[in-house]
Amino acid sequence: MRRGYKWVDRELARLDPETDWERMISLYVGYRIPEFALAMTLYPGTMRMMQPGATAATLAHTAKLTTRPERRYQDANHFLMAWMVDGLSSGAGRAAADRLNRIHLAIARATPHLPGNFDDTDDFVYPLVLLATYGDRLQTSLGLPGTSESMKTAWHRWAQTLFRLLERESGPLADEPFPEDWDAMTEFAVKFDARPYEPTEAGHAVATAMMDHFADRWFPAPLRAFGRDLTRYLAGERVCRLHRIGRLGPGRERVVRLFLKSAFRVLRVLPDYRTPLPERVRRGGRTRATATGLSCR
């Protein structure tokens, strides 16, 4: 293993997504994905998750995204790498799920004026569906090849299994329904995004803070306006309008699309990583994107 130029595809081809899905996700995220690509999902993904006003109100109440955005980013990374790279059956993966359950319950108990923010099943389904399907939706929207059929199966198994490890305020989610396959997940995401949502001050404040942190963390000062445009594009016009964080004109949108298409194409031809993502993050500390949005191997 870990020999050759594109060794991850060779390993994935040997695995059965019905039984080896955990290993497939670990290989793909651990040795194929740069940290910057994960960040491109985390920030706009959170903006999409807080389309419901109750979710935005809870995130604003905790204030972590507005007062300690770097800590919030690192915590999110910790959860995702435990679940994706270490694996959901690992000690680290299960401990991360238990920790998130405790955090949610503690916040719910501390915010009786925000009832139900951790009790709507859809608010648990949507983030997992988004994590599993967003990369495919983004790449196909750019006219690029999407996720393979075997990885679609692996991603669905991963999201479904993690869902059953989580708990809402009124109890475990283990017996609650989850989209039955990849197509059902994408359909759920489309319908969730299409619901009527009302703009809130909380949503505006948190989305603005996230957009600014993404630009400041990953781009040097002369390119931070572009970093904000990239966040807007990834969040989508409807979400930007909801949170009132500005819009992209046609010219700026073309620049962002060109950047993303170039970055994905470069990633397809670069050699696979030899060290897993958590180790690369630890070694690099607060890494920043290069001109193509890809970190050094």
Short mmCIF file of C-alpha atoms in Angstrom, two decimals:
data_model
loop_
_atom_site.label_atom_id
_atom_site.label_comp_id
_atom_site.label_asym_id
_atom_site.label_seq_id
_atom_site.Cartn_x
_atom_site.Cartn_y
_atom_site.Cartn_z
CA MET A 1 0.00 0.00 0.00
CA ARG A 2 1.00 3.64 -0.50
CA ARG A 3 3.20 2.77 -3.45
CA GLY A 4 2.94 4.24 -6.89
CA TYR A 5 1.67 7.52 -8.23
CA LYS A 6 -2.10 7.02 -7.91
CA TRP A 7 -2.24 4.24 -5.36
CA VAL A 8 -5.58 5.13 -3.70
CA ASP A 9 -7.70 4.20 -6.73
CA ARG A 10 -5.93 0.85 -6.92
CA GLU A 11 -6.74 0.12 -3.27
CA LEU A 12 -10.35 1.31 -3.59
CA ALA A 13 -10.92 -0.96 -6.59
CA ARG A 14 -10.10 -3.98 -4.43
CA LEU A 15 -12.73 -3.17 -1.81
CA ASP A 16 -16.46 -3.96 -1.63
CA PRO A 17 -18.46 -0.82 -0.73
CA GLU A 18 -21.15 -2.92 0.95
CA THR A 19 -18.72 -4.34 3.49
CA ASP A 20 -15.53 -2.25 3.22
CA TRP A 21 -17.15 1.21 3.11
CA GLU A 22 -15.40 2.37 6.28
CA ARG A 23 -11.98 1.55 4.84
CA MET A 24 -12.89 3.22 1.54
CA ILE A 25 -13.87 6.50 3.22
CA SER A 26 -10.71 6.40 5.33
CA LEU A 27 -8.50 5.89 2.28
CA TYR A 28 -10.24 8.52 0.18
CA VAL A 29 -10.34 11.28 2.79
CA GLY A 30 -7.08 10.38 4.48
CA TYR A 31 -4.88 10.15 1.38
CA ARG A 32 -6.69 11.96 -1.40
CA ILE A 33 -8.15 15.11 0.22
CA PRO A 34 -6.14 18.25 1.10
CA GLU A 35 -7.17 20.17 4.21
CA PHE A 36 -8.28 23.10 2.08
CA ALA A 37 -10.85 20.93 0.30
CA LEU A 38 -12.30 19.91 3.66
CA ALA A 39 -12.49 23.58 4.66
CA MET A 40 -14.39 24.33 1.45
CA THR A 41 -17.08 21.97 2.71
CA LEU A 42 -17.09 23.03 6.36
CA TYR A 43 -17.68 26.77 6.01
CA PRO A 44 -20.38 26.95 3.31
CA GLY A 45 -21.81 23.68 4.61
CA THR A 46 -22.43 25.28 8.00
CA MET A 47 -24.10 28.23 6.27
CA ARG A 48 -26.43 25.79 4.54
CA MET A 49 -27.10 23.89 7.77
CA MET A 50 -28.26 27.05 9.52
CA GLN A 51 -30.89 27.94 6.95
CA PRO A 52 -33.53 27.11 9.60
CA GLY A 53 -33.73 30.09 11.95
CA ALA A 54 -33.58 27.86 15.04
CA THR A 55 -30.20 26.44 14.00
CA ALA A 56 -28.83 29.92 13.29
CA ALA A 57 -30.07 31.12 16.70
CA THR A 58 -28.29 28.27 18.49
CA LEU A 59 -25.00 28.88 16.68
CA ALA A 60 -25.24 32.58 17.45
CA HIS A 61 -25.98 31.83 21.12
CA THR A 62 -22.88 29.67 21.56
CA ALA A 63 -20.88 32.52 19.90
CA LYS A 64 -18.02 30.17 19.04
CA LEU A 65 -18.20 30.90 15.32
CA THR A 66 -18.09 34.65 15.92
CA THR A 67 -15.67 34.91 18.87
CA ARG A 68 -13.43 31.84 18.44
CA PRO A 69 -13.73 30.81 14.78
CA GLU A 70 -10.33 29.11 14.66
CA ARG A 71 -11.20 26.94 17.66
CA ARG A 72 -14.54 26.09 16.06
CA TYR A 73 -12.79 25.12 12.81
CA GLN A 74 -10.28 22.92 14.62
CA ASP A 75 -13.04 21.22 16.62
CA ALA A 76 -14.98 20.48 13.44
CA ASN A 77 -11.82 19.05 11.86
CA HIS A 78 -11.32 16.81 14.89
CA PHE A 79 -14.81 15.36 14.57
CA LEU A 80 -14.60 14.80 10.82
CA MET A 81 -11.16 13.20 10.88
CA ALA A 82 -12.18 10.88 13.73
CA TRP A 83 -15.29 9.82 11.81
CA MET A 84 -13.83 9.70 8.31
CA VAL A 85 -10.17 8.75 8.74
CA ASP A 86 -10.09 6.82 12.03
CA GLY A 87 -13.48 5.31 11.22
CA LEU A 88 -16.87 5.09 12.92
CA SER A 89 -16.10 1.70 14.47
CA SER A 90 -12.84 2.97 15.99
CA GLY A 91 -12.47 4.18 19.55
CA ALA A 92 -11.77 7.68 18.29
CA GLY A 93 -14.81 7.66 16.02
CA ARG A 94 -17.23 6.51 18.70
CA ALA A 95 -15.71 8.85 21.29
CA ALA A 96 -16.22 11.78 18.91
CA ALA A 97 -19.89 10.84 18.45
CA ASP A 98 -20.35 10.55 22.23
CA ARG A 99 -18.69 13.92 22.74
CA LEU A 100 -20.92 15.62 20.18
CA ASN A 101 -23.99 14.10 21.82
CA ARG A 102 -22.90 15.51 25.20
CA ILE A 103 -22.25 18.94 23.69
CA HIS A 104 -25.66 19.05 22.04
CA LEU A 105 -27.45 17.97 25.23
CA ALA A 106 -25.55 20.52 27.34
CA ILE A 107 -26.45 23.34 24.94
CA ALA A 108 -30.08 22.21 24.81
CA ARG A 109 -30.32 22.27 28.61
CA ALA A 110 -28.66 25.70 28.75
CA THR A 111 -31.01 27.26 26.19
CA PRO A 112 -34.59 26.61 27.29
CA HIS A 113 -35.54 29.77 25.39
CA LEU A 114 -34.47 28.02 22.16
CA PRO A 115 -36.66 24.89 22.31
CA GLY A 116 -36.30 22.07 19.85
CA ASN A 117 -33.01 23.11 18.29
CA PHE A 118 -31.61 19.62 18.83
CA ASP A 119 -34.80 17.63 18.34
CA ASP A 120 -35.70 17.93 14.65
CA THR A 121 -34.51 14.75 12.95
CA ASP A 122 -34.03 16.57 9.64
CA ASP A 123 -31.46 18.84 11.27
CA PHE A 124 -29.33 15.74 11.88
CA VAL A 125 -29.99 14.11 8.52
CA TYR A 126 -29.11 17.18 6.44
CA PRO A 127 -25.51 17.80 7.67
CA LEU A 128 -24.59 14.14 7.09
CA VAL A 129 -26.23 14.09 3.66
CA LEU A 130 -24.37 17.30 2.82
CA LEU A 131 -21.00 15.90 3.91
CA ALA A 132 -21.58 12.78 1.82
CA THR A 133 -22.92 14.37 -1.37
CA TYR A 134 -21.58 17.92 -1.55
CA GLY A 135 -18.33 17.08 -3.36
CA ASP A 136 -20.22 15.24 -6.08
CA ARG A 137 -22.78 18.05 -6.47
CA LEU A 138 -20.03 20.66 -6.71
CA GLN A 139 -17.90 18.81 -9.26
CA THR A 140 -20.79 17.84 -11.52
CA SER A 141 -22.08 21.43 -11.40
CA LEU A 142 -18.70 22.46 -12.84
CA GLY A 143 -18.99 19.93 -15.65
CA LEU A 144 -16.43 17.60 -14.05
CA PRO A 145 -16.73 13.87 -13.32
CA GLY A 146 -18.50 13.15 -10.06
CA THR A 147 -18.30 10.43 -7.43
CA SER A 148 -17.96 6.81 -8.58
CA GLU A 149 -20.81 4.40 -7.95
CA SER A 150 -18.81 2.40 -5.43
CA MET A 151 -17.90 5.55 -3.48
CA LYS A 152 -21.53 6.67 -3.56
CA THR A 153 -22.45 3.44 -1.79
CA ALA A 154 -19.60 3.88 0.70
CA TRP A 155 -20.61 7.47 1.46
CA HIS A 156 -24.23 6.45 2.02
CA ARG A 157 -23.21 3.68 4.44
CA TRP A 158 -20.95 6.12 6.28
CA ALA A 159 -23.63 8.81 6.67
CA GLN A 160 -26.30 6.30 7.69
CA THR A 161 -24.05 4.68 10.30
CA LEU A 162 -22.99 7.99 11.81
CA PHE A 163 -26.62 9.12 11.96
CA ARG A 164 -27.44 6.07 14.10
CA LEU A 165 -24.66 6.97 16.56
CA LEU A 166 -26.08 10.43 17.23
CA GLU A 167 -28.74 11.51 19.70
CA ARG A 168 -31.26 14.31 19.65
CA GLU A 169 -32.61 16.05 22.73
CA SER A 170 -35.43 13.54 23.15
CA GLY A 171 -33.30 10.44 22.64
CA PRO A 172 -31.19 8.32 20.23
CA LEU A 173 -31.62 8.44 16.46
CA ALA A 174 -30.82 4.76 15.97
CA ASP A 175 -34.41 3.82 15.09
CA GLU A 176 -35.24 6.96 13.08
CA PRO A 177 -35.48 6.82 9.26
CA PHE A 178 -32.53 7.88 7.11
CA PRO A 179 -32.48 8.21 3.28
CA GLU A 180 -32.26 4.67 1.93
CA ASP A 181 -29.56 5.22 -0.72
CA TRP A 182 -27.45 7.82 -2.53
CA ASP A 183 -30.29 9.05 -4.73
CA ALA A 184 -32.54 9.47 -1.70
CA MET A 185 -29.82 11.49 0.04
CA THR A 186 -29.43 13.87 -2.89
CA GLU A 187 -33.21 14.23 -3.15
CA PHE A 188 -33.42 15.01 0.57
CA ALA A 189 -30.74 17.71 0.25
CA VAL A 190 -32.47 19.35 -2.70
CA LYS A 191 -35.82 19.41 -0.88
CA PHE A 192 -34.26 20.71 2.35
CA ASP A 193 -32.56 23.55 0.46
CA ALA A 194 -35.81 24.42 -1.33
CA ARG A 195 -37.85 24.94 1.84
CA PRO A 196 -38.99 28.50 2.63
CA TYR A 197 -36.67 30.06 5.21
CA GLU A 198 -36.78 33.48 6.81
CA PRO A 199 -33.67 35.67 7.17
CA THR A 200 -32.45 36.29 10.72
CA GLU A 201 -29.90 38.58 12.33
CA ALA A 202 -28.28 35.52 13.88
CA GLY A 203 -27.82 33.91 10.48
CA HIS A 204 -26.32 37.08 9.04
CA ALA A 205 -23.86 37.51 11.94
CA VAL A 206 -22.65 33.91 11.95
CA ALA A 207 -22.42 33.60 8.14
CA THR A 208 -20.44 36.85 7.91
CA ALA A 209 -18.04 35.69 10.62
CA MET A 210 -17.49 32.35 8.86
CA MET A 211 -16.95 33.96 5.48
CA ASP A 212 -14.40 36.39 6.92
CA HIS A 213 -12.58 33.64 8.82
CA PHE A 214 -12.34 31.42 5.75
CA ALA A 215 -10.87 34.29 3.70
CA ASP A 216 -8.46 35.38 6.46
CA ARG A 217 -7.27 31.86 7.25
CA TRP A 218 -6.67 30.60 3.75
CA PHE A 219 -5.76 33.65 1.66
CA PRO A 220 -3.17 36.43 1.92
CA ALA A 221 -4.53 39.96 2.31
CA PRO A 222 -4.59 40.85 -1.43
CA LEU A 223 -6.72 37.75 -2.19
CA ARG A 224 -9.17 37.85 0.71
CA ALA A 225 -11.91 39.43 -1.37
CA PHE A 226 -11.59 36.41 -3.67
CA GLY A 227 -11.76 34.13 -0.61
CA ARG A 228 -15.09 35.70 0.31
CA ASP A 229 -16.33 35.28 -3.26
CA LEU A 230 -15.32 31.61 -3.14
CA THR A 231 -17.33 31.14 0.07
CA ARG A 232 -20.35 32.83 -1.51
CA TYR A 233 -20.16 30.60 -4.57
CA LEU A 234 -19.87 27.42 -2.50
CA ALA A 235 -22.76 28.44 -0.24
CA GLY A 236 -24.97 29.21 -3.21
CA GLU A 237 -26.99 32.23 -4.25
CA ARG A 238 -30.08 31.26 -2.26
CA VAL A 239 -28.11 30.86 1.00
CA CYS A 240 -26.22 34.11 0.42
CA ARG A 241 -29.48 35.93 -0.10
CA LEU A 242 -30.98 34.36 3.03
CA HIS A 243 -28.02 35.36 5.22
CA ARG A 244 -27.48 38.69 3.42
CA ILE A 245 -23.77 38.20 2.78
CA GLY A 246 -23.64 39.66 -0.74
CA ARG A 247 -23.85 38.15 -4.19
CA LEU A 248 -21.56 37.36 -7.09
CA GLY A 249 -21.79 39.17 -10.39
CA PRO A 250 -21.31 37.14 -13.58
CA GLY A 251 -17.66 38.15 -14.01
CA ARG A 252 -16.63 37.26 -10.45
CA GLU A 253 -18.55 34.00 -10.68
CA ARG A 254 -16.63 33.02 -13.81
CA VAL A 255 -13.35 33.64 -11.99
CA VAL A 256 -14.41 31.44 -9.07
CA ARG A 257 -15.58 28.66 -11.40
CA LEU A 258 -12.28 28.76 -13.28
CA PHE A 259 -10.37 28.53 -10.00
CA LEU A 260 -12.41 25.54 -8.81
CA LYS A 261 -12.22 23.67 -12.11
CA SER A 262 -8.46 24.23 -12.25
CA ALA A 263 -8.00 23.09 -8.65
CA PHE A 264 -10.00 19.89 -9.17
CA ARG A 265 -8.13 19.10 -12.38
CA VAL A 266 -4.76 19.62 -10.70
CA LEU A 267 -5.84 17.40 -7.81
CA ARG A 268 -6.71 14.64 -10.28
CA VAL A 269 -3.19 14.55 -11.74
CA LEU A 270 -1.12 15.10 -8.60
CA PRO A 271 0.17 11.99 -6.82
CA ASP A 272 -1.80 10.67 -3.88
CA TYR A 273 -0.59 11.55 -0.38
CA ARG A 274 1.67 9.18 1.51
CA THR A 275 0.69 10.43 4.97
CA PRO A 276 -2.90 10.64 6.31
CA LEU A 277 -4.73 13.93 6.59
CA PRO A 278 -4.62 14.18 10.42
CA GLU A 279 -0.84 13.85 10.39
CA ARG A 280 -0.49 16.42 7.60
CA VAL A 281 -2.62 18.86 9.58
CA ARG A 282 -0.55 18.31 12.72
CA ARG A 283 2.73 18.78 10.85
CA GLY A 284 1.58 21.82 8.92
CA GLY A 285 -0.21 23.65 11.71
CA ARG A 286 -2.25 26.50 10.28
CA THR A 287 -1.59 25.75 6.66
CA ARG A 288 -2.78 28.07 3.92
CA ALA A 289 -3.83 27.42 0.38
CA THR A 290 -1.40 27.74 -2.46
CA ALA A 291 -2.29 29.43 -5.73
CA THR A 292 -4.25 26.33 -6.76
CA GLY A 293 -5.84 25.76 -3.38
CA LEU A 294 -3.79 22.62 -2.78
CA SER A 295 -1.28 22.03 -0.02
CA CYS A 296 2.14 20.49 -0.53
CA ARG A 297 2.44 16.76 -0.46
#
